[in-house]
Amino acid sequence: MSDSEPRTRVRCTCQRFCRGSKSVSLATWYNHADYRPGGQKAHYTYRPRTLFDEIDDDDESSSSESSSSDSESSSSSSSRSSLSSSGSSSSYSRKSPPHKKRRMEQESDGGMEQGGPMQMDIDPAQQNALYAILPQLAKSTPLPRGARDLGDGFVLLRRRDELPHLILGERARAMREYLVPDGDPEAEVCVKRWARLRLPNGQIARSAWKEKMKSPRNVRMARNVKFVQNNRAEIAEVEFYFRTRDGRTLALAGLYPRPDRELWELSFQTAWSCEKPDRFIVFPVQDIRAVVAMIPHKRNGQDYFFLVEKPGLDIISLTGDIEEDDEDA
């Protein structure tokens, strides 16, 4: 019979599905033979259609056959406990759509085949672990215009002085004490200043040289850094970065005092609260560990700053995430 010809409909008198009178297809009429008068299952009562039944009458027989054996066990039970247990075992089943069936089969296999849901999560994790062990395998991104690679993940970024700039006052004194401690204390200090430094963890440390030129609304305040000096963590506000003739890259910064001892001890060495920077120092940029925030607050009517660090920097450095570079920032 072709698809264009109408299907033959007959009257079925079974009580189980048709309630004694219903027009069904010829195939369904044959499948209901045991439920019509005179059949082995003619005594079965009417079962109303539920949301779990198939829509097509041609597939109704498969669900009726699977539920008939469960109905016999439930009708033979007399106690409420046996009825509840048989009811749970005789729940109607429905066929899963093809796309859901494929997904269920894939998940039952562990999802480890190519393109499976678990494989999609495992691939990036394996790549990050491999890059952490062998950094040379990671794809290298081109440096921004005018940048200078210092090695070990440190990169100097523009802006930069085109001509050497004369440093005066306490800043010049700190630079002379570090560079030529036994030299002329009145010698001029001229350097080409750099504004920014990219760290191995992907952060970009900025400097007061450029940030103080902008309005407070447009400043990121990323010039405070945490560095290590004499095996002890210190906090400083970077003025600028510069390079020496012998190839060293240094930072001039205002050093924050050590944290308030009483508050430091009461907070189990977690709350770093101190006054503003009180002196200038020079140190290698390779000593910098992270960019931090120094949040102003009041204590006993005086201005203090407390340290806030970004969590998870060790993990970020493994994934190779790099802070977005904006030369105008």
Short mmCIF file of C-alpha atoms in Angstrom, two decimals:
data_model
loop_
_atom_site.label_atom_id
_atom_site.label_comp_id
_atom_site.label_asym_id
_atom_site.label_seq_id
_atom_site.Cartn_x
_atom_site.Cartn_y
_atom_site.Cartn_z
CA MET A 1 0.00 0.00 0.00
CA SER A 2 1.48 3.34 -1.01
CA ASP A 3 1.77 6.36 1.29
CA SER A 4 -0.90 8.22 -0.66
CA GLU A 5 -3.58 5.51 -0.02
CA PRO A 6 -5.57 5.83 3.22
CA ARG A 7 -4.94 3.21 5.88
CA THR A 8 -7.73 0.69 6.57
CA ARG A 9 -9.53 1.41 9.87
CA VAL A 10 -11.51 -1.29 11.74
CA ARG A 11 -13.58 -1.36 14.91
CA CYS A 12 -11.81 -2.93 17.92
CA THR A 13 -13.92 -4.27 20.82
CA CYS A 14 -11.15 -4.81 23.40
CA GLN A 15 -11.64 -3.32 26.86
CA ARG A 16 -7.95 -2.86 27.62
CA PHE A 17 -7.18 -0.08 25.16
CA CYS A 18 -10.33 0.64 23.17
CA ARG A 19 -13.01 0.48 25.88
CA GLY A 20 -15.15 -1.87 23.75
CA SER A 21 -15.42 0.31 20.66
CA LYS A 22 -12.69 2.27 18.86
CA SER A 23 -11.56 2.74 15.28
CA VAL A 24 -7.95 1.57 14.94
CA SER A 25 -5.56 0.55 12.20
CA LEU A 26 -5.58 -3.03 10.92
CA ALA A 27 -2.19 -3.76 12.49
CA THR A 28 -3.38 -2.52 15.88
CA TRP A 29 -6.57 -4.60 15.54
CA TYR A 30 -4.45 -7.78 15.12
CA ASN A 31 -2.23 -6.82 18.09
CA HIS A 32 -5.29 -6.40 20.33
CA ALA A 33 -6.60 -9.90 19.55
CA ASP A 34 -5.75 -11.28 23.02
CA TYR A 35 -7.66 -8.40 24.67
CA ARG A 36 -10.93 -8.80 22.73
CA PRO A 37 -13.76 -11.02 24.04
CA GLY A 38 -12.64 -14.64 24.02
CA GLY A 39 -8.97 -13.78 24.22
CA GLN A 40 -6.54 -14.75 27.04
CA LYS A 41 -6.38 -11.16 28.35
CA ALA A 42 -9.94 -10.10 27.74
CA HIS A 43 -10.49 -9.62 31.48
CA TYR A 44 -7.96 -6.73 31.63
CA THR A 45 -9.62 -3.44 32.46
CA TYR A 46 -9.25 -0.18 30.59
CA ARG A 47 -5.94 1.63 30.97
CA PRO A 48 -6.16 5.36 30.25
CA ARG A 49 -3.50 6.88 28.01
CA THR A 50 -0.73 8.75 29.82
CA LEU A 51 1.98 11.12 28.72
CA PHE A 52 4.41 8.22 28.67
CA ASP A 53 2.46 6.31 25.97
CA GLU A 54 3.34 6.42 22.32
CA ILE A 55 1.20 8.68 20.12
CA ASP A 56 0.99 6.33 17.15
CA ASP A 57 -1.55 3.54 17.50
CA ASP A 58 0.76 1.23 15.56
CA ASP A 59 3.31 1.34 18.38
CA GLU A 60 0.70 0.87 21.09
CA SER A 61 1.02 -2.87 21.01
CA SER A 62 4.65 -2.83 22.14
CA SER A 63 3.82 -0.85 25.25
CA SER A 64 0.77 -3.01 25.99
CA GLU A 65 2.81 -6.20 25.79
CA SER A 66 5.49 -4.84 28.15
CA SER A 67 2.92 -3.70 30.69
CA SER A 68 0.68 -6.78 30.62
CA SER A 69 3.02 -8.97 32.65
CA ASP A 70 3.46 -6.23 35.25
CA SER A 71 -0.31 -5.75 35.49
CA GLU A 72 -0.81 -9.44 36.27
CA SER A 73 1.61 -9.26 39.19
CA SER A 74 -0.04 -6.11 40.55
CA SER A 75 -3.59 -7.55 40.32
CA SER A 76 -2.59 -10.72 42.19
CA SER A 77 -1.21 -8.72 45.16
CA SER A 78 -3.63 -7.94 48.01
CA SER A 79 -1.56 -5.87 50.48
CA ARG A 80 -0.86 -2.16 50.05
CA SER A 81 2.90 -2.66 50.29
CA SER A 82 2.90 -5.21 47.47
CA LEU A 83 0.77 -2.90 45.37
CA SER A 84 3.17 -0.01 45.84
CA SER A 85 6.16 -2.17 44.95
CA SER A 86 4.47 -3.62 41.86
CA GLY A 87 3.33 -0.15 40.82
CA SER A 88 6.86 1.09 40.73
CA SER A 89 7.97 -1.88 38.65
CA SER A 90 5.11 -1.46 36.17
CA SER A 91 5.83 2.17 35.28
CA TYR A 92 5.26 2.84 31.63
CA SER A 93 8.31 3.29 29.46
CA ARG A 94 8.62 5.45 26.39
CA LYS A 95 11.06 5.46 23.56
CA SER A 96 13.73 8.11 23.64
CA PRO A 97 14.09 10.42 20.63
CA PRO A 98 17.01 9.50 18.37
CA HIS A 99 19.24 12.42 19.42
CA LYS A 100 18.68 11.66 23.13
CA LYS A 101 19.32 7.97 22.53
CA ARG A 102 22.67 8.73 20.88
CA ARG A 103 23.64 11.01 23.77
CA MET A 104 22.67 8.37 26.36
CA GLU A 105 24.73 5.75 24.53
CA GLN A 106 27.66 8.15 24.38
CA GLU A 107 27.46 8.91 28.11
CA SER A 108 27.11 5.22 28.94
CA ASP A 109 30.41 4.63 27.13
CA GLY A 110 32.05 7.24 29.36
CA GLY A 111 31.87 10.03 26.80
CA MET A 112 35.49 9.33 25.91
CA GLU A 113 34.99 9.02 22.19
CA GLN A 114 36.10 11.87 19.98
CA GLY A 115 33.83 14.87 20.54
CA GLY A 116 32.16 13.42 23.66
CA PRO A 117 31.10 15.73 26.52
CA MET A 118 33.82 14.51 28.88
CA GLN A 119 36.48 14.71 26.17
CA MET A 120 35.61 18.38 25.57
CA ASP A 121 36.50 19.11 29.22
CA ILE A 122 39.60 16.94 29.32
CA ASP A 123 41.32 18.39 26.24
CA PRO A 124 41.86 21.94 27.62
CA ALA A 125 43.01 20.54 30.98
CA GLN A 126 45.58 18.32 29.27
CA GLN A 127 46.82 21.23 27.16
CA ASN A 128 47.23 23.51 30.20
CA ALA A 129 49.14 20.82 32.08
CA LEU A 130 51.40 20.22 29.08
CA TYR A 131 52.09 23.95 28.65
CA ALA A 132 52.95 24.24 32.35
CA ILE A 133 55.49 21.40 32.04
CA LEU A 134 56.89 22.49 28.67
CA PRO A 135 56.27 26.23 28.20
CA GLN A 136 58.11 26.19 24.87
CA LEU A 137 55.17 24.28 23.35
CA ALA A 138 52.76 27.16 23.96
CA LYS A 139 51.97 29.39 21.02
CA SER A 140 53.98 32.58 21.28
CA THR A 141 52.03 35.80 20.79
CA PRO A 142 53.74 38.73 19.05
CA LEU A 143 54.89 41.52 21.32
CA PRO A 144 53.18 44.92 21.12
CA ARG A 145 54.84 47.72 19.21
CA GLY A 146 57.97 48.99 20.90
CA ALA A 147 57.98 46.32 23.63
CA ARG A 148 61.17 44.72 24.94
CA ASP A 149 61.29 41.09 26.04
CA LEU A 150 63.34 40.74 29.26
CA GLY A 151 63.08 36.95 29.48
CA ASP A 152 61.37 34.72 32.06
CA GLY A 153 57.97 36.20 31.15
CA PHE A 154 58.84 39.86 31.87
CA VAL A 155 58.14 42.35 29.08
CA LEU A 156 58.64 46.13 29.12
CA LEU A 157 55.75 47.95 27.45
CA ARG A 158 55.43 51.47 26.14
CA ARG A 159 55.05 54.39 26.79
CA ARG A 160 58.74 55.34 26.88
CA ASP A 161 60.78 58.53 26.86
CA GLU A 162 62.28 59.30 23.48
CA LEU A 163 65.15 61.20 25.18
CA PRO A 164 66.78 60.72 28.60
CA HIS A 165 64.84 62.45 31.38
CA LEU A 166 66.55 64.28 34.24
CA ILE A 167 65.63 62.83 37.67
CA LEU A 168 65.71 65.21 40.65
CA GLY A 169 65.30 65.21 44.42
CA GLU A 170 64.76 62.12 46.55
CA ARG A 171 64.19 59.98 43.48
CA ALA A 172 67.62 60.83 42.08
CA ARG A 173 69.23 60.19 45.47
CA ALA A 174 67.71 56.71 45.68
CA MET A 175 68.94 55.91 42.17
CA ARG A 176 72.48 57.12 42.90
CA GLU A 177 72.66 55.10 46.12
CA TYR A 178 71.68 51.94 44.25
CA LEU A 179 73.69 52.42 41.03
CA VAL A 180 76.86 54.16 42.28
CA PRO A 181 76.89 54.05 46.09
CA ASP A 182 80.47 55.35 46.21
CA GLY A 183 80.05 57.94 43.44
CA ASP A 184 79.41 61.67 43.41
CA PRO A 185 76.28 62.35 45.54
CA GLU A 186 75.48 65.36 43.36
CA ALA A 187 75.86 63.67 39.97
CA GLU A 188 73.00 64.08 37.51
CA VAL A 189 70.78 61.09 36.83
CA CYS A 190 69.20 60.84 33.39
CA VAL A 191 67.23 57.79 32.20
CA LYS A 192 64.61 56.84 29.63
CA ARG A 193 61.51 55.97 31.58
CA TRP A 194 59.22 53.06 30.74
CA ALA A 195 55.57 53.18 31.80
CA ARG A 196 54.50 49.54 32.06
CA LEU A 197 55.75 46.03 32.75
CA ARG A 198 54.06 42.71 31.91
CA LEU A 199 54.58 40.05 34.56
CA PRO A 200 54.86 36.26 34.05
CA ASN A 201 51.37 35.83 35.54
CA GLY A 202 49.88 37.98 32.75
CA GLN A 203 49.28 41.11 34.85
CA ILE A 204 50.46 44.51 33.63
CA ALA A 205 52.11 46.67 36.28
CA ARG A 206 51.80 50.36 35.53
CA SER A 207 53.56 53.40 36.97
CA ALA A 208 52.79 56.70 38.66
CA TRP A 209 54.62 58.53 35.86
CA LYS A 210 51.70 58.01 33.46
CA GLU A 211 48.80 57.28 35.79
CA LYS A 212 49.12 60.59 37.63
CA MET A 213 48.75 62.44 34.32
CA LYS A 214 45.14 61.24 34.01
CA SER A 215 41.98 62.10 35.86
CA PRO A 216 41.12 59.77 38.77
CA ARG A 217 38.14 58.41 36.81
CA ASN A 218 40.36 57.06 34.03
CA VAL A 219 43.12 55.58 36.18
CA ARG A 220 43.35 51.82 36.75
CA MET A 221 45.58 52.20 39.85
CA ALA A 222 47.77 49.24 38.87
CA ARG A 223 51.06 50.78 40.01
CA ASN A 224 51.23 49.07 43.41
CA VAL A 225 53.27 45.87 43.31
CA LYS A 226 54.31 43.11 45.65
CA PHE A 227 57.99 42.17 45.42
CA VAL A 228 60.54 40.16 47.40
CA GLN A 229 63.57 41.77 49.02
CA ASN A 230 65.91 39.88 51.34
CA ASN A 231 63.45 36.95 51.38
CA ARG A 232 60.69 39.19 52.70
CA ALA A 233 57.58 40.45 50.93
CA GLU A 234 57.36 44.20 50.44
CA ILE A 235 54.79 46.54 48.88
CA ALA A 236 55.76 49.53 46.73
CA GLU A 237 54.20 52.15 44.46
CA VAL A 238 56.16 52.15 41.18
CA GLU A 239 57.22 55.56 39.85
CA PHE A 240 58.66 54.22 36.58
CA TYR A 241 60.86 51.50 35.08
CA PHE A 242 64.24 52.07 33.41
CA ARG A 243 67.20 50.24 31.92
CA THR A 244 70.89 50.72 32.65
CA ARG A 245 73.83 50.64 30.26
CA ASP A 246 74.87 47.19 31.49
CA GLY A 247 71.46 45.75 30.49
CA ARG A 248 69.72 45.64 33.87
CA THR A 249 66.03 46.57 34.11
CA LEU A 250 65.11 48.31 37.37
CA ALA A 251 62.13 49.95 39.00
CA LEU A 252 62.05 53.13 41.06
CA ALA A 253 59.25 52.94 43.61
CA GLY A 254 57.96 54.43 46.84
CA LEU A 255 58.18 51.80 49.58
CA TYR A 256 55.20 51.29 51.88
CA PRO A 257 56.07 50.86 55.60
CA ARG A 258 55.73 47.49 57.28
CA PRO A 259 52.18 46.66 58.43
CA ASP A 260 50.87 47.74 61.80
CA ARG A 261 52.24 45.07 64.13
CA GLU A 262 49.25 44.90 66.49
CA LEU A 263 46.71 44.51 63.70
CA TRP A 264 49.04 42.15 61.86
CA GLU A 265 49.24 39.81 64.86
CA LEU A 266 45.52 40.03 65.70
CA SER A 267 44.60 39.09 62.12
CA PHE A 268 46.98 36.10 62.10
CA GLN A 269 49.26 37.91 59.63
CA THR A 270 46.56 38.51 57.03
CA ALA A 271 45.61 42.22 57.36
CA TRP A 272 48.36 44.44 55.97
CA SER A 273 47.53 48.02 57.02
CA CYS A 274 50.14 50.76 56.80
CA GLU A 275 50.69 54.45 56.10
CA LYS A 276 51.62 55.93 52.72
CA PRO A 277 55.10 55.35 51.17
CA ASP A 278 57.82 57.10 53.14
CA ARG A 279 60.95 56.60 50.99
CA PHE A 280 62.12 55.69 47.49
CA ILE A 281 64.00 52.52 46.59
CA VAL A 282 65.36 50.85 43.45
CA PHE A 283 65.08 47.10 42.80
CA PRO A 284 65.20 44.67 39.82
CA VAL A 285 61.89 44.14 38.09
CA GLN A 286 62.46 40.36 38.29
CA ASP A 287 61.72 40.65 42.04
CA ILE A 288 58.11 41.69 41.34
CA ARG A 289 55.58 38.94 42.03
CA ALA A 290 52.17 40.54 41.41
CA VAL A 291 50.14 43.71 41.03
CA VAL A 292 48.20 44.50 44.21
CA ALA A 293 45.72 47.11 45.41
CA MET A 294 46.31 49.44 48.37
CA ILE A 295 42.88 50.59 49.53
CA PRO A 296 42.76 53.83 51.58
CA HIS A 297 40.97 53.83 54.93
CA LYS A 298 40.95 55.76 58.20
CA ARG A 299 42.39 54.61 61.52
CA ASN A 300 42.31 56.93 64.51
CA GLY A 301 41.74 59.84 62.14
CA GLN A 302 44.86 59.08 60.08
CA ASP A 303 45.16 57.90 56.49
CA TYR A 304 46.09 54.23 56.12
CA PHE A 305 46.18 51.73 53.28
CA PHE A 306 45.37 48.03 53.44
CA LEU A 307 46.57 45.39 51.05
CA VAL A 308 44.25 43.49 48.70
CA GLU A 309 45.69 40.76 46.48
CA LYS A 310 44.07 39.05 43.51
CA PRO A 311 43.46 35.36 44.31
CA GLY A 312 44.39 32.51 42.00
CA LEU A 313 47.37 34.12 40.27
CA ASP A 314 49.35 30.87 40.47
CA ILE A 315 46.64 29.08 38.52
CA ILE A 316 46.29 31.93 36.03
CA SER A 317 50.00 31.76 35.25
CA LEU A 318 49.62 28.07 34.34
CA THR A 319 46.84 28.76 31.85
CA GLY A 320 48.81 31.51 30.13
CA ASP A 321 46.09 34.16 30.43
CA ILE A 322 47.42 37.63 29.60
CA GLU A 323 45.82 40.87 30.66
CA GLU A 324 44.48 42.92 27.78
CA ASP A 325 47.07 45.42 26.60
CA ASP A 326 45.97 49.02 26.12
CA GLU A 327 48.80 51.36 25.26
CA ASP A 328 46.77 54.41 26.28
CA ALA A 329 46.01 52.99 29.74
#
